[in-house]
Tab-separated table of C-alpha atoms in Angstrom:
chain	number	residue	atom	x	y	z
A	1	MET	CA	-62.267	28.341	-30.075
A	2	ASN	CA	-59.572	26.620	-28.022
A	3	ASN	CA	-56.308	25.290	-29.308
A	4	LEU	CA	-56.617	21.906	-30.943
A	5	CYS	CA	-56.627	19.026	-28.502
A	6	GLY	CA	-56.578	15.351	-29.334
A	7	PHE	CA	-53.528	15.761	-31.543
A	8	GLY	CA	-50.016	14.850	-30.453
A	9	ILE	CA	-46.857	16.054	-32.182
A	10	PRO	CA	-43.913	13.636	-32.098
A	11	ASP	CA	-40.251	14.482	-31.482
A	12	GLY	CA	-41.056	16.908	-28.696
A	13	TYR	CA	-42.491	19.609	-30.940
A	14	MET	CA	-44.996	22.033	-29.501
A	15	PHE	CA	-47.682	24.173	-31.132
A	16	ASN	CA	-45.798	27.408	-31.682
A	17	ASP	CA	-44.585	29.791	-34.378
A	18	GLN	CA	-41.457	27.692	-34.874
A	19	LEU	CA	-43.549	25.269	-36.909
A	20	TYR	CA	-46.179	27.385	-38.653
A	21	ASP	CA	-48.028	30.675	-38.904
A	22	GLY	CA	-51.785	30.370	-38.642
A	23	THR	CA	-54.332	28.514	-36.549
A	24	ILE	CA	-55.254	24.956	-35.632
A	25	ALA	CA	-58.525	24.990	-33.737
A	26	LYS	CA	-61.212	22.672	-32.386
A	27	LEU	CA	-64.829	23.019	-31.347
A	28	ALA	CA	-67.107	20.340	-29.903
A	29	LEU	CA	-70.643	21.140	-31.053
A	30	ASN	CA	-72.041	18.376	-28.848
A	31	ASN	CA	-70.973	14.941	-27.659
A	32	ARG	CA	-71.403	13.529	-31.164
A	33	ILE	CA	-69.948	16.143	-33.552
A	34	GLU	CA	-66.611	17.959	-33.394
A	35	ILE	CA	-64.985	20.323	-35.888
A	36	TYR	CA	-61.250	20.747	-36.428
A	37	GLU	CA	-60.078	23.622	-38.617
A	38	CYS	CA	-56.526	24.055	-39.895
A	39	ARG	CA	-55.325	27.139	-41.725
A	40	LEU	CA	-51.577	27.596	-41.663
A	41	ASN	CA	-48.364	28.319	-43.518
A	42	CYS	CA	-45.750	25.782	-42.470
A	43	THR	CA	-42.150	26.719	-41.736
A	44	HIS	CA	-41.093	23.160	-40.846
A	45	ARG	CA	-42.173	19.665	-41.738
A	46	PHE	CA	-44.143	17.957	-38.968
A	47	ASN	CA	-46.862	15.397	-38.284
A	48	LEU	CA	-50.030	15.596	-36.218
A	49	ASP	CA	-51.161	12.274	-34.771
A	50	PHE	CA	-54.833	12.064	-33.957
A	51	ASN	CA	-56.241	10.085	-31.051
A	52	SER	CA	-60.006	10.209	-30.804
A	53	LYS	CA	-61.938	9.870	-27.552
A	54	MET	CA	-64.721	8.345	-29.645
A	55	GLU	CA	-63.804	4.691	-30.076
A	56	THR	CA	-65.674	4.439	-33.367
A	57	CYS	CA	-66.432	7.484	-35.481
A	58	LEU	CA	-66.376	8.854	-38.997
A	59	PHE	CA	-64.266	11.735	-40.276
A	60	VAL	CA	-64.975	13.932	-43.273
A	61	CYS	CA	-61.924	15.895	-44.405
A	62	ILE	CA	-62.370	18.709	-46.954
A	63	ASN	CA	-59.362	20.330	-48.626
A	64	MET	CA	-60.316	23.957	-49.294
A	65	VAL	CA	-57.330	25.329	-51.239
A	66	ASP	CA	-56.494	25.233	-54.920
A	67	ASP	CA	-52.769	24.512	-54.854
A	68	ALA	CA	-51.995	22.224	-51.906
A	69	TYR	CA	-52.488	18.534	-51.230
A	70	VAL	CA	-53.374	17.264	-47.755
A	71	SER	CA	-51.410	14.126	-46.876
A	72	LEU	CA	-52.483	11.739	-44.151
A	73	THR	CA	-51.616	8.255	-43.039
A	74	HIS	CA	-54.364	5.847	-42.099
A	75	HIS	CA	-53.182	2.565	-40.600
A	76	ASP	CA	-49.679	3.370	-41.943
A	77	SER	CA	-50.998	3.791	-45.490
A	78	LEU	CA	-50.356	7.209	-47.089
A	79	ASN	CA	-53.385	8.972	-48.620
A	80	VAL	CA	-53.479	12.283	-50.498
A	81	ILE	CA	-56.465	14.647	-50.711
A	82	SER	CA	-56.222	16.770	-53.847
A	83	PRO	CA	-57.349	20.435	-54.030
A	84	PHE	CA	-61.084	21.003	-53.489
A	85	SER	CA	-61.606	17.309	-52.724
A	86	SER	CA	-62.823	15.447	-49.657
A	87	VAL	CA	-62.652	11.972	-48.152
A	88	LEU	CA	-64.563	9.805	-45.700
A	89	ILE	CA	-62.400	8.186	-43.026
A	90	PRO	CA	-63.785	5.480	-40.705
A	91	TYR	CA	-61.947	5.385	-37.387
A	92	THR	CA	-61.600	2.858	-34.588
A	93	GLY	CA	-59.297	2.917	-31.595
A	94	SER	CA	-56.906	0.536	-33.351
A	95	VAL	CA	-56.415	2.762	-36.402
A	96	ARG	CA	-53.659	5.373	-36.537
A	97	LEU	CA	-54.537	8.672	-38.207
A	98	SER	CA	-51.804	11.225	-38.831
A	99	PHE	CA	-51.588	14.396	-40.944
A	100	VAL	CA	-48.319	15.248	-42.655
A	101	PHE	CA	-47.415	18.930	-43.144
A	102	GLU	CA	-44.569	19.948	-45.439
A	103	ALA	CA	-42.344	22.978	-44.974
A	104	LYS	CA	-43.096	26.083	-47.067
A	105	LYS	CA	-46.617	24.876	-47.829
A	106	ARG	CA	-49.954	26.453	-46.980
A	107	TYR	CA	-52.918	24.420	-45.819
A	108	HIS	CA	-56.590	25.117	-45.272
A	109	PHE	CA	-58.833	22.176	-44.510
A	110	THR	CA	-61.716	21.228	-42.262
A	111	LEU	CA	-62.011	17.913	-40.447
A	112	ILE	CA	-65.437	16.924	-39.135
A	113	LYS	CA	-65.653	14.087	-36.603
A	114	ILE	CA	-68.994	12.341	-36.174
A	115	ALA	CA	-69.642	9.614	-33.609
A	116	ARG	CA	-70.887	6.248	-34.848
A	117	SER	CA	-73.906	6.637	-32.548
A	118	HIS	CA	-74.946	9.645	-34.672
A	119	LEU	CA	-74.987	7.449	-37.770
A	120	GLU	CA	-77.549	4.838	-36.792
A	121	PHE	CA	-79.341	4.691	-40.106
A	122	ASN	CA	-79.245	2.297	-43.013
A	123	ASN	CA	-76.553	3.300	-45.496
A	124	THR	CA	-74.708	0.759	-47.608
A	125	LYS	CA	-71.606	2.907	-48.054
A	126	LEU	CA	-71.212	3.557	-44.315
A	127	SER	CA	-71.763	-0.077	-43.425
A	128	ARG	CA	-69.147	-1.146	-45.948
A	129	LEU	CA	-66.615	1.364	-44.630
A	130	PHE	CA	-66.979	0.294	-41.008
A	131	ASP	CA	-67.084	-3.381	-41.926
A	132	THR	CA	-63.812	-2.940	-43.819
A	133	VAL	CA	-62.171	-1.525	-40.699
A	134	SER	CA	-63.583	-4.179	-38.386
A	135	ILE	CA	-62.227	-7.072	-40.475
A	136	GLY	CA	-58.748	-5.574	-40.746
A	137	GLY	CA	-58.974	-3.936	-44.146
A	138	GLU	CA	-58.088	-0.482	-42.865
A	139	LYS	CA	-55.652	0.304	-45.662
A	140	ASN	CA	-58.488	0.407	-48.173
A	141	ALA	CA	-61.093	1.998	-45.935
A	142	ILE	CA	-60.649	5.640	-46.976
A	143	SER	CA	-62.988	6.619	-49.784
A	144	SER	CA	-61.611	8.088	-52.996
A	145	ALA	CA	-61.372	11.876	-53.294
A	146	MET	CA	-63.068	13.821	-56.076
A	147	PRO	CA	-63.314	17.612	-56.523
A	148	ASN	CA	-66.663	18.810	-55.220
A	149	LEU	CA	-67.462	22.530	-55.349
A	150	ILE	CA	-70.623	22.298	-53.254
A	151	LEU	CA	-68.815	20.645	-50.342
A	152	CYS	CA	-66.048	23.255	-50.482
A	153	GLU	CA	-68.595	26.073	-50.449
A	154	LEU	CA	-70.364	24.571	-47.421
A	155	ALA	CA	-67.049	24.014	-45.636
A	156	SER	CA	-66.122	27.660	-46.293
A	157	LYS	CA	-69.435	28.830	-44.817
A	158	LEU	CA	-68.840	26.590	-41.812
A	159	TYR	CA	-65.353	28.040	-41.364
A	160	ARG	CA	-66.599	31.654	-41.514
A	161	LEU	CA	-69.443	31.018	-39.066
A	162	ASP	CA	-68.944	32.363	-35.543
A	163	LYS	CA	-69.399	29.060	-33.765
A	164	THR	CA	-69.018	30.504	-30.259
A	165	GLU	CA	-72.645	31.689	-30.338
A	166	ALA	CA	-75.150	29.103	-29.124
A	167	GLU	CA	-77.566	29.527	-32.025
A	168	ASN	CA	-74.723	29.281	-34.534
A	169	LYS	CA	-73.671	25.944	-33.059
A	170	LEU	CA	-77.012	24.568	-34.235
A	171	ILE	CA	-76.385	25.997	-37.698
A	172	ALA	CA	-72.872	24.513	-37.671
A	173	ALA	CA	-74.252	21.083	-36.769
A	174	GLY	CA	-76.656	21.445	-39.675
A	175	TYR	CA	-73.791	22.207	-42.053
A	176	CYS	CA	-71.929	19.130	-40.788
A	177	ASN	CA	-74.935	16.897	-41.430
A	178	ILE	CA	-75.450	18.366	-44.913
A	179	ILE	CA	-71.765	17.890	-45.752
A	180	LEU	CA	-71.911	14.257	-44.635
A	181	GLY	CA	-75.133	13.634	-46.554
A	182	LEU	CA	-73.771	15.166	-49.763
A	183	LYS	CA	-70.509	13.259	-49.375
A	184	LEU	CA	-72.402	9.981	-49.064
A	185	LYS	CA	-74.483	10.904	-52.109
A	186	GLU	CA	-71.265	11.648	-53.997
A	187	GLU	CA	-69.866	8.266	-52.984
A	188	ASN	CA	-72.995	6.443	-54.164
A	189	LEU	CA	-72.980	8.377	-57.432
A	190	SER	CA	-69.324	7.599	-58.076
A	191	GLU	CA	-70.079	3.880	-57.883
A	192	HIS	CA	-72.671	4.045	-60.645
A	193	THR	CA	-71.585	6.840	-62.990
A	194	ASP	CA	-68.500	8.210	-64.653
A	195	LEU	CA	-67.650	11.493	-62.918
A	196	LYS	CA	-64.870	12.502	-65.312
A	197	ALA	CA	-67.264	14.708	-67.267
A	198	ASN	CA	-67.782	16.819	-64.143
A	199	PHE	CA	-64.098	16.959	-63.182
A	200	PHE	CA	-62.648	20.452	-62.761
A	201	ARG	CA	-58.981	21.339	-62.636
A	202	SER	CA	-57.838	23.451	-59.711
A	203	ASN	CA	-57.371	26.581	-61.840
A	204	GLU	CA	-60.918	26.205	-63.185
A	205	ILE	CA	-62.326	25.915	-59.668
A	206	LYS	CA	-60.326	28.971	-58.655
A	207	GLN	CA	-61.836	30.952	-61.538
A	208	LEU	CA	-65.345	29.847	-60.586
A	209	GLU	CA	-64.796	30.948	-56.981
A	210	ARG	CA	-63.336	34.277	-58.109
A	211	LEU	CA	-66.295	34.881	-60.431
A	212	THR	CA	-68.744	33.996	-57.651
A	213	GLN	CA	-67.173	36.632	-55.408
A	214	VAL	CA	-67.166	39.244	-58.184
A	215	ILE	CA	-70.894	38.750	-58.789
A	216	LYS	CA	-71.669	38.912	-55.062
A	217	GLU	CA	-69.738	42.151	-54.683
A	218	ASN	CA	-71.062	43.733	-57.903
A	219	PRO	CA	-74.603	42.476	-58.539
A	220	GLU	CA	-75.537	45.685	-60.359
A	221	CYS	CA	-73.220	44.967	-63.302
A	222	GLN	CA	-74.725	43.725	-66.548
A	223	TYR	CA	-73.180	40.300	-67.128
A	224	THR	CA	-73.236	38.264	-70.305
A	225	ILE	CA	-72.174	34.644	-70.702
A	226	ARG	CA	-69.686	35.651	-73.407
A	227	ASP	CA	-68.002	38.192	-71.127
A	228	LEU	CA	-67.928	35.766	-68.194
A	229	CYS	CA	-66.360	33.043	-70.338
A	230	ARG	CA	-63.786	35.495	-71.656
A	231	SER	CA	-62.852	36.722	-68.160
A	232	THR	CA	-62.499	33.211	-66.722
A	233	GLY	CA	-61.115	31.353	-69.711
A	234	LEU	CA	-63.881	28.754	-69.301
A	235	SER	CA	-66.105	27.378	-72.011
A	236	VAL	CA	-69.860	27.897	-71.776
A	237	THR	CA	-70.274	24.229	-70.818
A	238	LYS	CA	-67.644	24.424	-68.065
A	239	LEU	CA	-69.045	27.704	-66.753
A	240	GLN	CA	-72.620	26.459	-66.518
A	241	SER	CA	-71.591	23.035	-65.186
A	242	GLY	CA	-69.374	24.690	-62.589
A	243	PHE	CA	-72.185	26.900	-61.286
A	244	LYS	CA	-74.581	23.953	-61.187
A	245	ASN	CA	-72.020	22.016	-59.124
A	246	MET	CA	-71.173	24.919	-56.829
A	247	HIS	CA	-74.532	26.701	-56.511
A	248	ARG	CA	-77.041	24.182	-57.907
A	249	CYS	CA	-78.306	26.658	-60.486
A	250	THR	CA	-77.342	28.266	-63.767
A	251	VAL	CA	-75.250	31.434	-63.965
A	252	ALA	CA	-78.307	33.548	-64.803
A	253	ILE	CA	-80.309	32.254	-61.837
A	254	PHE	CA	-77.339	32.754	-59.506
A	255	ILE	CA	-77.020	36.401	-60.629
A	256	ARG	CA	-80.756	36.872	-60.167
A	257	ASN	CA	-80.633	35.418	-56.650
A	258	VAL	CA	-77.688	37.624	-55.657
A	259	ARG	CA	-79.540	40.703	-56.910
A	260	LEU	CA	-82.631	39.671	-54.993
A	261	GLU	CA	-80.641	39.211	-51.771
A	262	LYS	CA	-79.002	42.614	-52.264
A	263	ALA	CA	-82.419	44.207	-52.827
A	264	ILE	CA	-83.751	42.616	-49.625
A	265	ASP	CA	-80.808	44.034	-47.706
A	266	MET	CA	-81.481	47.494	-49.145
A	267	LEU	CA	-85.166	47.261	-48.234
A	268	GLN	CA	-84.103	46.555	-44.668
A	269	THR	CA	-81.308	49.101	-44.323
A	270	THR	CA	-82.101	52.071	-46.604
A	271	ASN	CA	-84.937	54.532	-47.202
A	272	LEU	CA	-84.887	54.033	-50.968
A	273	ASN	CA	-88.186	53.223	-52.625
A	274	VAL	CA	-88.734	50.001	-54.532
A	275	SER	CA	-88.027	51.456	-57.975
A	276	GLU	CA	-84.738	52.961	-56.815
A	277	ILE	CA	-83.669	49.661	-55.304
A	278	VAL	CA	-84.597	47.707	-58.435
A	279	TYR	CA	-82.289	49.764	-60.637
A	280	SER	CA	-79.564	49.907	-57.969
A	281	VAL	CA	-79.126	46.118	-58.090
A	282	GLY	CA	-78.965	45.943	-61.878
A	283	LEU	CA	-82.539	44.927	-62.700
A	284	ASN	CA	-84.391	46.746	-65.446
A	285	SER	CA	-87.978	45.833	-64.662
A	286	ARG	CA	-89.860	46.617	-61.475
A	287	SER	CA	-92.644	44.215	-62.428
A	288	TYR	CA	-90.140	41.376	-62.863
A	289	PHE	CA	-88.563	42.147	-59.483
A	290	CYS	CA	-91.977	42.212	-57.788
A	291	ARG	CA	-92.860	38.879	-59.364
A	292	ILE	CA	-89.734	37.015	-58.189
A	293	PHE	CA	-89.898	38.737	-54.788
A	294	LYS	CA	-93.501	37.692	-54.225
A	295	LYS	CA	-92.737	34.148	-55.305
A	296	ARG	CA	-90.082	33.895	-52.592
A	297	PHE	CA	-91.660	35.879	-49.741
A	298	LYS	CA	-95.390	35.571	-50.501
A	299	CYS	CA	-95.846	39.344	-50.415
A	300	SER	CA	-94.954	42.358	-52.551
A	301	PRO	CA	-91.737	44.360	-51.919
A	302	LYS	CA	-93.844	47.374	-50.961
A	303	THR	CA	-95.775	45.384	-48.362
A	304	TYR	CA	-92.538	43.902	-47.047
A	305	GLN	CA	-91.001	47.365	-46.686
A	306	GLN	CA	-94.094	48.716	-44.943
A	307	LYS	CA	-94.040	45.844	-42.440
A	308	LEU	CA	-90.380	46.533	-41.692
A	309	ARG	CA	-91.061	50.209	-41.036
A	310	LYS	CA	-94.094	49.399	-38.892
A	311	ASN	CA	-92.101	46.942	-36.798
A	312	HIS	CA	-89.305	49.476	-36.453
A	313	LEU	CA	-91.680	52.194	-35.196
A	314	SER	CA	-93.418	49.821	-32.784
A	315	SER	CA	-90.085	48.959	-31.175
A	316	PHE	CA	-89.733	52.510	-29.810
């Protein structure tokens, strides 16, 4: 991706290592969606003023770190995005948007810009946001930020995606649309329910992310809820609620899905038979594995493996 354009730094500063270590990058997926990604350790305090070529658009900003707050000014009003939180920001040409970076701080956030023309559908929250801007209520136009593990996970996948490949640009656009849709759903939910019960402190979110990575890297281990709670310091309720927020499933189902994905990879890349693969990923029953595999792929693991080998031979 190219260096970030559309931002101007005041006081004559330039983008260089005198201000930060890291990257500030931009990619236009099409003429309606653009992605800005910032991951840096700041050595000096500085601002980035944003001037959009889209006269009217919507930004979604997702803060992806556990110990830093993203500060921005919107129509000269200071707003703070807490760790693992996100905000909706309506933008018109008359509104000033500026990010504030502090010295000796690290930042990692994604900013998605979506043209108003891409949002031509009936949504009360969107209409209210843009109406607020149009009548001069810009100071109150930014939506409130709440921790949301699902949005952070999607933003992380978007960040890791190689968006220089044409087919991946379509996937990236899909992620952007899903993020916007889930953010709007979050906003609607927050107006009708009390979200405090689902609030997670930054250290709890960090433990959930660490545990997610441990399970992905070691699916063969035999996990128990008691051991997982002990290793994370989370209660059973917090652990299960956290996984439902982050992965939309219970801990047990997440472990099962990771094992299934690992087994599929081994079917594709190794010469191990089905029984060997089953025990290699931590499952104890071949019949159980065959049942969940067939439910997902509409064929048995053996048939799937045979098709892979047949396709491989036919390619020579």
